[in-house]
Amino acid sequence: MSARYSIFSLIRNALAYHEDWPAAWRSPEPKPAYDVVIVGGGGHGLATAYYLAKELGVRNVALIERGWLGGGNTGRNTTIVRSNYLWDESAALYEHSMKLWEGLSQDLNYNVMFSQRGVLSLAHNQHDLRAQSRQSNANRLGGIDSELLTPAQIKAFVPIMDLRAGGRYPVLGGALQRRGGTARHDAVAWGYARAADALGVDIIQESPVTGFRIDNGRVQGVETAKGFIQADKVGIVVAGHSGVMADLAGFRLPVTSQPLQALVSEPIKPVLDTVIMSGAVHAYISQSDKGELVIGAGADRYVGYGQRGSMQVSEDTLGAICELFPSFRRLRMMRQWGGIVDICPDASPIIGKTPVEGMFINCGWGTGGFKATPGSGWVFAQTIAHDRPHDLNAAFSLDRFRTGYIIDEHGAAGVAH
Amino acid sequence: MLLIPCPYCGERAESEFSYGGEAHIARPADPEKTSDADWADYLYTRTNTKGVYFERWMHAHGCRRWFNIARHTVSYDILAVYETGAPPPKFDTKSEV
Ligand SMILES: Cc1cc2nc3c(=O)[nH]c(=O)nc-3n(C[C@H](O)[C@H](O)[C@H](O)COP(=O)(O)OP(=O)(O)OC[C@H]3O[C@@H](n4cnc5c(N)ncnc54)[C@H](O)[C@@H]3O)c2cc1C
Ligand SMILES: [Zn+2]
């Protein structure tokens, strides 16, 4: 395995013109059998494999990805990280994730560029203000940092935003989580992959799972483009394709797969050093280290697997962005793309057992699962290893739709990320 | 943006329509006798096909009438348009992997 990354390895490799860096992970052929097979090589799947190996000593693990690592929503999202969700169950799960983010670069020996630059969500009307103060107070009672800002405080925090209040979207206030921020999405996938590989996890790319072998209600293994792979346990973490996998395994899920899109502008000098979100106008924006403005738009309403978003959705978002930031009007957009997000009726994930024995599922993160990558992998690894959910994810069972114990996070998740 | 052929007004831009989700979901005839699992299935579970999908649309900024379409959820091609209440047209509706 590759040596540790450090200032010394950087200097050594600089002297060798960066030609001798070892590969960050192996690309092995699959073995005939594993203790655990993880389906899906996004951040959540990779984190699951890593925590299985690291925290639980389960190292005979394969991760099977249809394309390339992070080529799904992991590499397509707008990288906003925060933990200020409304209900106790969600707050605990997302906050667990936040704590893992705070030490992640050191833990993985990989710079995931986690930047706690703050996430500010805006209130444009009286209802927004009331909902925000309810949520903010709930967060503070639960030990999660949150501050309510006045328009004057917002102006001081984000000078380029138009706060004259005469505009189409007057800003009446905002809720700020200072510990929120962004991280480099690809680095998260690559960092987890390298660390999992170092612990013995086999990462198999370009090999879609095409079926499951199930005998007497118990999973035996997975059919893949590289042949059948036997597995004692299988963990499905395929985001937008969760319904397709469930269909192959013979059960149904309460998720719909919809396109969600984002755009980046041409790079400009630093103008925005925090993340601004507005649920009411379907817009969120931050500036990447390269200088591009990263803008997230709303989801298309219909079921779609096309990995592209409709033009009218980006138009709506850009219209709102230009109202809030008139100085961005002249910017050109460089790229626009879509990912397929798996949305649950209550905007909360499903993490737990399935009707098939030995098969587990982690899905339904919808429009906002990047922030949960470390925590999701951590609880899912616990669930798979111990054959039962961890306390942190027990409430997020598939069965909650039958019992009625839904965790309605539309307010906290909704459009916002 | 989709170009949706309203059976009553003709082709119009998607932004004139509202989406009604999966078509042909019948409310359980006798809710009192329906199990929690079946009720949850009715309320929350959708087929979510990667392939040909039957769905409801309403021409909100036009005739305001509901109708069904069969649409491919990868290519977004609209393959058939038919009236609410009519049986679904014959297509292979298996999901692609
Ligand atoms: C435009 C956009 C913006 C977003 N913004 C944010 C944000 O700012 N903050 C936030 O918290 N979240 C955001 N999200 C949501 C977030 O990206 C997702 O919730 C999260 O990435 C899901 O993680 P994942 O690892 O499960 O998914 P993915 O990265 O999609 O991984 C799933 C993997 O499964 C693979 N797969 C599928 N089928 C098969 C098969 N048959 N066999 C093998 N592998 C298969 C796919 O190729 C894919 O790599 C955004 C999403 C999008 C699309
Ligand atoms: Zn019409």
Coordinates of C-alpha atoms and ligand atoms in Angstrom, one line a residue:
Chain A
M1 CA 0.0 0.0 0.0
S2 CA 1.0 3.6 -0.6
A3 CA 3.1 5.4 2.0
R4 CA 1.5 8.0 4.2
Y5 CA 1.0 11.4 2.7
S6 CA 3.0 14.0 4.5
I7 CA 5.1 17.1 3.9
F8 CA 8.1 14.8 3.5
S9 CA 6.4 12.5 0.9
L10 CA 5.4 15.7 -0.9
I11 CA 9.0 17.0 -1.0
R12 CA 10.4 13.6 -2.0
N13 CA 7.9 13.3 -4.9
A14 CA 8.4 16.9 -5.9
L15 CA 12.1 16.1 -6.4
A16 CA 11.2 13.1 -8.5
Y17 CA 8.9 15.4 -10.7
H18 CA 5.8 13.7 -9.2
E19 CA 6.4 10.6 -11.4
D20 CA 6.7 8.0 -8.6
W21 CA 3.5 8.5 -6.6
P22 CA 2.1 5.0 -5.9
A23 CA -1.5 4.3 -7.0
A24 CA -3.9 5.3 -4.2
W25 CA -5.7 2.0 -4.2
R26 CA -5.4 -1.4 -5.9
S27 CA -7.7 -2.6 -8.7
P28 CA -8.0 -6.3 -7.9
E29 CA -10.0 -9.0 -9.6
P30 CA -12.9 -10.1 -7.4
K31 CA -12.4 -13.2 -5.2
P32 CA -15.1 -15.8 -5.4
A33 CA -16.4 -15.0 -1.9
Y34 CA -16.5 -12.3 0.8
D35 CA -17.9 -11.8 4.2
V36 CA -19.6 -8.6 3.1
V37 CA -20.2 -7.1 -0.4
I38 CA -21.1 -3.4 -0.6
V39 CA -22.9 -2.4 -3.7
G40 CA -22.2 1.2 -4.8
G41 CA -19.0 3.1 -4.7
G42 CA -20.2 6.6 -3.8
G43 CA -19.1 8.2 -0.6
H44 CA -21.6 6.3 1.5
G45 CA -20.6 2.9 0.2
L46 CA -16.9 3.7 0.5
A47 CA -17.3 5.0 4.1
T48 CA -19.3 1.9 5.0
A49 CA -16.4 -0.4 3.7
Y50 CA -13.9 1.7 5.5
Y51 CA -15.6 1.7 8.9
L52 CA -16.4 -2.0 8.6
A53 CA -12.6 -2.7 8.2
K54 CA -11.4 -0.1 10.7
E55 CA -13.9 -0.1 13.5
L56 CA -15.3 -3.6 13.3
G57 CA -12.5 -5.7 12.0
V58 CA -14.5 -6.9 9.1
R59 CA -11.8 -6.9 6.4
N60 CA -12.9 -9.6 3.9
V61 CA -15.0 -7.0 2.1
A62 CA -15.6 -6.1 -1.5
L63 CA -17.1 -2.9 -2.8
I64 CA -18.7 -3.2 -6.3
E65 CA -19.2 0.0 -8.3
R66 CA -20.9 0.0 -11.7
G67 CA -18.8 3.0 -13.1
W68 CA -16.1 4.9 -11.3
L69 CA -15.7 5.8 -7.7
G70 CA -17.8 8.9 -6.9
G71 CA -19.2 9.1 -10.4
G72 CA -22.8 9.3 -8.9
N73 CA -24.1 11.9 -6.7
T74 CA -20.9 12.0 -4.6
G75 CA -19.1 13.8 -7.5
R76 CA -22.1 15.8 -8.6
N77 CA -23.3 17.5 -5.4
T78 CA -22.8 21.0 -4.1
T79 CA -20.9 19.8 -1.1
I80 CA -22.8 21.6 1.7
V81 CA -22.3 20.1 5.1
R82 CA -24.3 21.0 8.2
S83 CA -26.2 19.2 11.0
N84 CA -29.0 21.6 12.0
Y85 CA -31.9 19.2 11.3
L86 CA -35.2 19.6 13.3
W87 CA -36.0 16.3 14.9
D88 CA -33.9 14.6 17.6
E89 CA -33.3 11.5 15.5
S90 CA -32.0 13.4 12.5
A91 CA -30.0 15.9 14.6
A92 CA -28.2 13.1 16.4
L93 CA -27.4 11.3 13.1
Y94 CA -26.2 14.4 11.2
E95 CA -24.3 15.7 14.2
H96 CA -22.5 12.4 14.6
S97 CA -21.5 12.9 11.0
M98 CA -20.4 16.4 11.6
K99 CA -18.1 15.2 14.4
L100 CA -16.5 12.7 12.1
W101 CA -16.0 15.4 9.4
E102 CA -14.1 17.5 12.0
G103 CA -11.4 14.8 12.2
L104 CA -11.7 13.2 8.8
S105 CA -8.6 14.5 7.0
Q106 CA -6.4 13.3 9.9
D107 CA -8.3 10.0 10.2
L108 CA -8.0 9.2 6.5
N109 CA -4.5 10.8 6.0
Y110 CA -6.2 12.5 3.0
N111 CA -7.1 16.2 2.7
V112 CA -10.8 16.3 2.2
M113 CA -10.6 20.1 2.3
F114 CA -13.3 20.3 5.0
S115 CA -13.9 24.0 5.4
Q116 CA -16.2 25.2 8.3
R117 CA -17.0 28.5 6.6
G118 CA -20.6 28.6 8.0
V119 CA -23.9 27.8 6.3
L120 CA -26.5 30.7 6.4
S121 CA -30.1 30.0 5.4
L122 CA -32.2 33.0 4.6
A123 CA -35.7 34.0 5.7
H124 CA -37.8 36.0 3.2
N125 CA -41.1 36.2 5.0
Q126 CA -42.7 36.0 8.4
H127 CA -43.4 32.3 8.1
D128 CA -39.7 31.6 7.2
L129 CA -38.7 33.6 10.3
R130 CA -40.9 31.6 12.6
A131 CA -39.9 28.3 11.1
Q132 CA -36.3 29.3 11.5
S133 CA -36.5 30.3 15.1
R134 CA -38.3 27.0 15.9
Q135 CA -35.6 25.0 14.2
S136 CA -32.8 27.1 15.6
N137 CA -34.1 26.7 19.2
A138 CA -34.6 23.0 18.7
N139 CA -31.0 22.7 17.5
R140 CA -29.6 24.6 20.5
L141 CA -31.6 22.5 22.9
G142 CA -30.0 19.5 21.2
G143 CA -26.5 20.9 21.6
I144 CA -26.1 21.9 17.9
D145 CA -24.8 25.4 17.2
S146 CA -27.2 27.8 15.6
E147 CA -27.5 31.6 15.6
L148 CA -30.3 33.8 14.4
L149 CA -29.1 36.8 12.5
T150 CA -30.7 40.1 11.8
P151 CA -30.5 41.7 8.3
A152 CA -27.8 44.1 9.6
Q153 CA -25.8 41.2 10.9
I154 CA -26.2 39.4 7.6
K155 CA -25.0 42.4 5.7
A156 CA -21.9 42.5 7.8
F157 CA -21.4 38.8 7.3
V158 CA -22.1 38.7 3.5
P159 CA -21.4 42.2 2.2
I160 CA -22.1 41.5 -1.5
M161 CA -25.7 40.3 -0.9
D162 CA -28.4 42.9 -1.7
L163 CA -30.2 43.7 1.5
R164 CA -32.0 46.8 0.6
A165 CA -35.2 44.9 1.3
G166 CA -36.9 46.5 -1.7
G167 CA -36.1 43.6 -4.0
R168 CA -38.2 40.7 -5.0
Y169 CA -36.9 38.5 -2.2
P170 CA -36.4 40.7 0.8
V171 CA -34.2 39.2 3.5
L172 CA -35.8 39.4 6.9
G173 CA -33.3 37.3 8.8
G174 CA -31.3 34.1 8.7
A175 CA -30.1 31.1 10.7
L176 CA -26.4 30.4 10.7
Q177 CA -24.5 27.3 11.6
R178 CA -20.9 28.3 11.9
R179 CA -19.6 24.7 12.1
G180 CA -21.3 24.0 8.7
G181 CA -19.4 24.5 5.5
T182 CA -18.1 22.5 2.5
A183 CA -15.8 19.7 1.6
R184 CA -14.1 18.5 -1.6
H185 CA -16.5 15.8 -2.8
D186 CA -14.0 13.8 -4.9
A187 CA -11.5 13.8 -2.2
V188 CA -14.0 12.3 0.2
A189 CA -14.5 9.3 -2.2
W190 CA -10.8 9.0 -2.9
G191 CA -9.8 9.4 0.7
Y192 CA -12.2 6.7 1.9
A193 CA -11.2 4.4 -1.0
R194 CA -7.5 4.7 -0.3
A195 CA -8.0 4.1 3.5
A196 CA -10.4 1.2 2.9
D197 CA -8.0 -0.4 0.4
A198 CA -5.2 -0.1 2.9
L199 CA -7.2 -2.2 5.3
G200 CA -7.8 -4.9 2.8
V201 CA -11.1 -3.9 1.1
D202 CA -11.2 -5.0 -2.5
I203 CA -12.6 -2.1 -4.7
I204 CA -14.0 -3.4 -7.9
Q205 CA -14.9 -0.7 -10.5
E206 CA -16.7 -0.8 -13.8
S207 CA -18.8 -3.8 -12.7
P208 CA -22.5 -3.3 -12.3
V209 CA -24.5 -5.6 -10.0
T210 CA -27.1 -7.2 -12.2
G211 CA -28.9 -9.5 -9.8
F212 CA -28.9 -11.2 -6.4
R213 CA -28.9 -14.9 -5.6
I214 CA -31.4 -15.4 -2.9
D215 CA -32.2 -18.8 -1.4
N216 CA -34.9 -19.4 1.2
G217 CA -35.2 -15.7 1.9
R218 CA -31.5 -15.4 2.5
V219 CA -29.0 -13.6 0.3
Q220 CA -26.2 -15.8 -1.1
G221 CA -24.3 -13.3 -3.2
V222 CA -24.4 -10.9 -6.1
E223 CA -24.4 -11.3 -9.9
T224 CA -22.0 -8.8 -11.5
A225 CA -20.5 -8.0 -14.8
K226 CA -17.4 -9.8 -13.5
G227 CA -19.3 -12.9 -12.5
F228 CA -21.1 -14.3 -9.4
I229 CA -19.6 -13.2 -6.1
Q230 CA -20.7 -15.1 -3.0
A231 CA -21.4 -13.0 0.1
D232 CA -22.6 -13.7 3.7
K233 CA -24.0 -10.2 3.8
V234 CA -24.8 -7.6 1.2
G235 CA -25.1 -3.8 1.8
I236 CA -26.9 -1.8 -0.9
V237 CA -25.9 1.9 -1.1
V238 CA -26.7 3.0 -4.6
A239 CA -28.7 6.3 -4.1
G240 CA -30.8 6.9 -7.3
H241 CA -30.7 3.2 -8.2
S242 CA -32.1 1.9 -4.9
G243 CA -35.5 1.2 -6.4
V244 CA -33.8 -0.8 -9.2
M245 CA -31.8 -2.9 -6.7
A246 CA -34.8 -3.5 -4.5
D247 CA -36.7 -4.7 -7.6
L248 CA -34.0 -7.2 -8.4
A249 CA -34.1 -8.4 -4.8
G250 CA -37.9 -8.7 -4.8
F251 CA -39.1 -6.0 -2.5
R252 CA -40.4 -2.4 -2.8
L253 CA -39.2 0.9 -1.5
P254 CA -41.0 4.2 -0.7
V255 CA -38.5 6.2 -2.8
T256 CA -38.7 8.1 -6.0
S257 CA -35.7 8.8 -8.2
Q258 CA -35.6 12.4 -9.5
P259 CA -33.0 14.5 -11.3
L260 CA -31.4 17.3 -9.2
Q261 CA -29.1 19.7 -10.8
A262 CA -26.3 22.1 -10.1
L263 CA -24.2 24.6 -12.1
V264 CA -20.8 26.4 -11.8
S265 CA -19.8 29.8 -13.0
E266 CA -16.6 30.9 -14.5
P267 CA -13.9 31.4 -11.8
I268 CA -13.7 34.8 -10.2
K269 CA -11.7 36.4 -7.3
P270 CA -12.9 35.5 -3.8
V271 CA -16.3 37.2 -3.1
L272 CA -18.2 34.8 -1.0
D273 CA -16.6 33.1 2.0
T274 CA -19.6 31.3 3.3
V275 CA -22.5 29.2 2.1
I276 CA -25.9 30.9 1.4
M277 CA -29.1 28.8 1.2
S278 CA -32.6 29.9 0.5
G279 CA -35.3 27.2 0.7
A280 CA -38.0 29.6 -0.4
V281 CA -36.4 30.6 -3.7
H282 CA -34.8 27.2 -4.5
A283 CA -31.2 28.5 -4.5
Y284 CA -28.0 27.8 -2.7
I285 CA -24.6 29.1 -3.5
S286 CA -20.9 29.0 -2.4
Q287 CA -17.6 29.7 -3.9
S288 CA -15.1 26.9 -4.6
D289 CA -11.4 27.3 -3.9
K290 CA -10.9 27.6 -7.7
G291 CA -13.1 30.6 -7.6
E292 CA -16.2 29.2 -9.3
L293 CA -19.6 29.9 -7.9
V294 CA -21.2 26.6 -7.1
I295 CA -25.0 26.9 -7.4
G296 CA -27.5 24.3 -6.6
A297 CA -31.0 24.3 -8.1
G298 CA -34.2 22.4 -7.4
A299 CA -35.2 18.9 -8.4
D300 CA -37.3 18.1 -11.5
R301 CA -40.7 16.9 -10.3
Y302 CA -40.9 13.7 -12.2
V303 CA -39.2 10.3 -12.0
G304 CA -36.0 10.4 -14.0
Y305 CA -32.8 8.5 -14.4
G306 CA -31.4 10.8 -17.1
Q307 CA -28.7 12.5 -15.0
R308 CA -29.6 15.9 -16.4
G309 CA -31.8 18.7 -15.2
S310 CA -34.4 20.8 -17.0
M311 CA -33.6 24.3 -18.2
Q312 CA -36.6 26.0 -16.5
V313 CA -35.3 24.7 -13.2
S314 CA -31.9 26.3 -13.6
E315 CA -33.6 29.5 -14.9
D316 CA -35.7 29.8 -11.8
T317 CA -32.6 29.4 -9.6
L318 CA -30.4 31.8 -11.5
G319 CA -33.2 34.4 -11.4
A320 CA -33.3 34.2 -7.6
I321 CA -29.5 34.2 -7.3
C322 CA -29.4 37.4 -9.5
E323 CA -32.0 39.1 -7.3
L324 CA -30.0 38.3 -4.2
F325 CA -26.6 39.0 -5.7
P326 CA -27.1 41.6 -8.5
S327 CA -23.3 41.7 -9.1
F328 CA -23.4 38.1 -10.4
R329 CA -25.6 39.0 -13.3
R330 CA -22.9 39.2 -15.8
L331 CA -21.2 35.9 -14.9
R332 CA -21.2 33.1 -17.4
M333 CA -22.1 29.6 -16.3
M334 CA -19.5 27.0 -17.4
R335 CA -21.2 23.7 -16.6
Q336 CA -24.6 22.4 -15.6
W337 CA -25.3 18.8 -14.7
G338 CA -27.7 16.5 -12.9
G339 CA -27.6 13.6 -10.4
I340 CA -30.4 11.2 -9.6
V341 CA -31.5 11.6 -6.0
D342 CA -33.6 9.0 -4.1
I343 CA -36.3 10.9 -2.3
C344 CA -38.2 9.5 0.6
P345 CA -41.7 10.7 1.5
D346 CA -40.5 12.1 4.8
A347 CA -37.2 13.5 3.4
S348 CA -35.3 11.2 5.8
P349 CA -33.1 8.2 4.9
I350 CA -33.7 4.5 5.3
I351 CA -30.8 2.7 6.9
G352 CA -31.3 -0.9 8.1
K353 CA -32.5 -4.3 7.3
T354 CA -34.5 -5.4 4.3
P355 CA -37.1 -8.2 3.9
V356 CA -34.2 -10.4 2.6
E357 CA -32.1 -11.9 5.3
G358 CA -28.4 -10.8 5.2
M359 CA -29.3 -7.9 2.9
F360 CA -29.2 -4.3 4.2
I361 CA -30.0 -1.0 2.6
N362 CA -28.9 2.5 3.0
C363 CA -30.9 4.9 0.8
G364 CA -33.3 7.8 0.6
W365 CA -30.8 10.5 1.4
G366 CA -32.4 12.4 -1.4
T367 CA -31.1 15.9 -2.0
G368 CA -29.0 16.1 1.1
G369 CA -26.9 13.1 1.8
F370 CA -23.4 14.4 1.1
K371 CA -23.2 16.0 4.6
A372 CA -24.0 12.6 6.1
T373 CA -21.4 10.6 4.3
P374 CA -19.1 9.8 7.3
G375 CA -22.0 9.2 9.7
S376 CA -24.0 7.2 7.3
G377 CA -21.1 4.9 6.5
W378 CA -20.4 4.5 10.2
V379 CA -23.9 3.5 11.3
F380 CA -24.4 1.3 8.3
A381 CA -21.1 -0.6 9.0
Q382 CA -22.4 -1.1 12.6
T383 CA -25.8 -2.3 11.3
I384 CA -24.2 -4.8 8.9
A385 CA -21.6 -6.1 11.4
H386 CA -24.0 -6.6 14.3
D387 CA -27.1 -7.6 12.2
R388 CA -29.1 -4.9 13.9
P389 CA -29.3 -1.1 13.7
H390 CA -27.2 1.1 15.9
D391 CA -29.1 3.4 18.3
L392 CA -28.3 6.3 15.9
N393 CA -30.1 4.7 13.0
A394 CA -32.7 2.5 14.7
A395 CA -35.5 5.0 13.9
F396 CA -34.6 5.2 10.2
S397 CA -36.0 1.7 9.5
L398 CA -37.9 0.8 6.4
D399 CA -40.7 -0.3 8.7
R400 CA -41.4 3.3 9.9
F401 CA -43.7 3.8 6.9
R402 CA -45.9 0.9 8.2
T403 CA -45.8 2.0 11.9
G404 CA -46.3 5.6 11.1
Y405 CA -43.2 6.7 12.9
I406 CA -42.1 8.9 10.1
I407 CA -39.3 11.5 10.6
D408 CA -40.6 14.5 8.7
E409 CA -37.6 16.7 7.7
H410 CA -39.2 18.5 4.8
G411 CA -38.6 21.8 6.6
A412 CA -34.9 21.1 7.3
A413 CA -34.1 19.1 4.1
G414 CA -36.7 20.3 1.6
V415 CA -34.9 22.3 -1.1
A416 CA -32.0 23.1 1.2
H417 CA -29.0 21.0 1.4
Chain B
M1 CA -38.0 20.7 -20.4
L2 CA -40.5 18.1 -21.6
L3 CA -42.9 18.9 -24.5
I4 CA -46.1 17.3 -23.2
P5 CA -48.9 16.4 -25.6
C6 CA -52.1 17.4 -23.7
P7 CA -54.8 15.2 -25.2
Y8 CA -57.1 18.2 -25.1
C9 CA -54.9 21.1 -26.1
G10 CA -52.0 19.6 -27.9
E11 CA -48.2 20.0 -27.3
R12 CA -47.3 22.4 -24.5
A13 CA -44.2 23.1 -22.4
E14 CA -43.8 21.1 -19.2
S15 CA -44.0 24.3 -17.1
E16 CA -47.7 24.5 -17.9
F17 CA -48.3 21.2 -16.2
S18 CA -48.3 19.8 -12.7
Y19 CA -47.1 16.3 -12.0
G20 CA -49.3 13.7 -10.3
G21 CA -46.8 10.8 -9.9
E22 CA -47.5 7.2 -10.7
A23 CA -50.7 6.4 -12.4
H24 CA -53.1 3.4 -11.6
I25 CA -52.7 3.5 -7.9
A26 CA -56.1 2.5 -6.4
R27 CA -57.1 3.5 -3.0
P28 CA -57.9 0.3 -0.9
A29 CA -61.6 -0.3 -1.3
D30 CA -62.1 -1.1 2.4
P31 CA -59.6 1.0 4.5
E32 CA -61.0 -0.6 7.8
K33 CA -59.9 -4.0 6.6
T34 CA -56.6 -2.9 5.0
S35 CA -53.5 -4.0 6.9
D36 CA -51.0 -1.4 8.0
A37 CA -48.5 -2.8 5.5
D38 CA -50.9 -2.5 2.6
W39 CA -51.9 1.0 3.6
A40 CA -48.3 2.1 3.8
D41 CA -47.8 0.6 0.4
Y42 CA -50.7 2.5 -1.0
L43 CA -49.6 5.8 0.6
Y44 CA -45.8 5.7 0.2
T45 CA -44.5 3.0 -2.2
R46 CA -44.0 3.8 -5.8
T47 CA -42.8 1.6 -8.6
N48 CA -40.1 4.2 -9.6
T49 CA -39.3 2.3 -12.8
K50 CA -36.1 2.9 -14.7
G51 CA -37.8 2.4 -18.1
V52 CA -41.4 2.8 -19.2
Y53 CA -43.4 4.5 -16.5
F54 CA -47.1 5.3 -16.3
E55 CA -47.8 8.7 -14.7
R56 CA -50.4 11.4 -14.2
W57 CA -50.1 15.0 -15.4
M58 CA -52.5 17.9 -15.1
H59 CA -52.6 20.8 -17.6
A60 CA -52.6 23.4 -14.8
H61 CA -52.1 26.5 -16.9
G62 CA -54.4 25.2 -19.7
C63 CA -57.5 23.1 -19.7
R64 CA -56.8 22.0 -16.1
R65 CA -57.6 18.4 -16.9
W66 CA -55.9 15.3 -15.7
F67 CA -54.6 12.6 -18.1
N68 CA -52.0 9.7 -18.1
I69 CA -48.9 9.3 -20.1
A70 CA -46.4 6.4 -20.6
R71 CA -42.9 7.9 -20.5
H72 CA -39.4 6.4 -20.6
T73 CA -37.6 7.6 -17.5
V74 CA -34.1 7.5 -19.1
S75 CA -34.7 9.0 -22.5
Y76 CA -37.8 11.0 -21.3
D77 CA -39.5 10.0 -24.6
I78 CA -43.3 10.2 -24.2
L79 CA -44.6 6.9 -25.7
A80 CA -48.3 7.2 -25.2
V81 CA -51.0 9.6 -23.9
Y82 CA -54.3 8.3 -22.7
E83 CA -57.3 9.3 -20.6
T84 CA -57.6 8.9 -16.9
G85 CA -59.4 5.7 -16.1
A86 CA -58.3 4.0 -19.3
P87 CA -56.2 0.9 -18.8
P88 CA -52.4 1.3 -19.3
P89 CA -51.1 0.6 -22.8
K90 CA -49.0 -2.5 -23.4
F91 CA -45.3 -1.9 -22.8
D92 CA -42.5 -3.9 -21.2
T93 CA -42.3 -2.0 -17.9
K94 CA -39.4 -3.9 -16.4
S95 CA -36.6 -1.7 -14.9
E96 CA -33.3 -1.6 -16.7
V97 CA -30.3 -2.1 -14.4
Ligands
LIG1 C1 -26.9 18.3 -7.9 C2 -26.8 17.8 -6.5 C3 -26.5 18.6 -5.4 C4 -26.5 18.1 -4.1 N1 -26.1 18.9 -3.1 C5 -25.9 18.4 -1.9 C6 -25.3 19.2 -0.8 O1 -25.0 20.4 -1.1 N2 -25.2 18.7 0.4 C7 -25.6 17.4 0.7 O2 -25.5 17.0 1.8 N3 -26.1 16.6 -0.3 C8 -26.2 17.1 -1.6 N4 -26.7 16.2 -2.6 C9 -27.1 14.9 -2.2 C10 -25.9 13.9 -2.1 O3 -25.1 14.1 -3.3 C11 -26.4 12.5 -2.0 O4 -27.3 12.3 -1.0 C12 -25.2 11.5 -1.7 O5 -24.1 11.8 -2.5 C13 -25.6 10.1 -1.8 O6 -24.4 9.3 -1.6 P1 -24.2 7.9 -2.1 O7 -22.8 7.5 -1.8 O8 -25.2 7.0 -1.6 O9 -24.5 8.1 -3.7 P2 -23.7 8.0 -5.0 O10 -22.5 8.8 -5.0 O11 -24.7 8.3 -6.1 O12 -23.3 6.5 -5.1 C14 -24.1 5.5 -5.5 C15 -23.2 4.6 -6.4 O13 -23.9 3.4 -6.7 C16 -23.5 3.0 -8.0 N5 -24.5 2.1 -8.6 C17 -25.7 2.3 -9.1 N6 -26.2 1.1 -9.5 C18 -25.3 0.2 -9.4 C19 -25.2 -1.2 -9.7 N7 -26.2 -1.9 -10.3 N8 -24.1 -1.9 -9.4 C20 -23.0 -1.3 -8.8 N9 -23.0 0.0 -8.5 C21 -24.2 0.8 -8.8 C22 -23.5 4.4 -8.8 O14 -22.7 4.3 -10.0 C23 -22.9 5.3 -7.8 O15 -21.5 5.5 -7.9 C24 -26.8 16.7 -3.9 C25 -27.1 15.9 -4.9 C26 -27.1 16.4 -6.2 C27 -27.4 15.5 -7.4
ZN2 ZN -54.8 20.9 -21.9

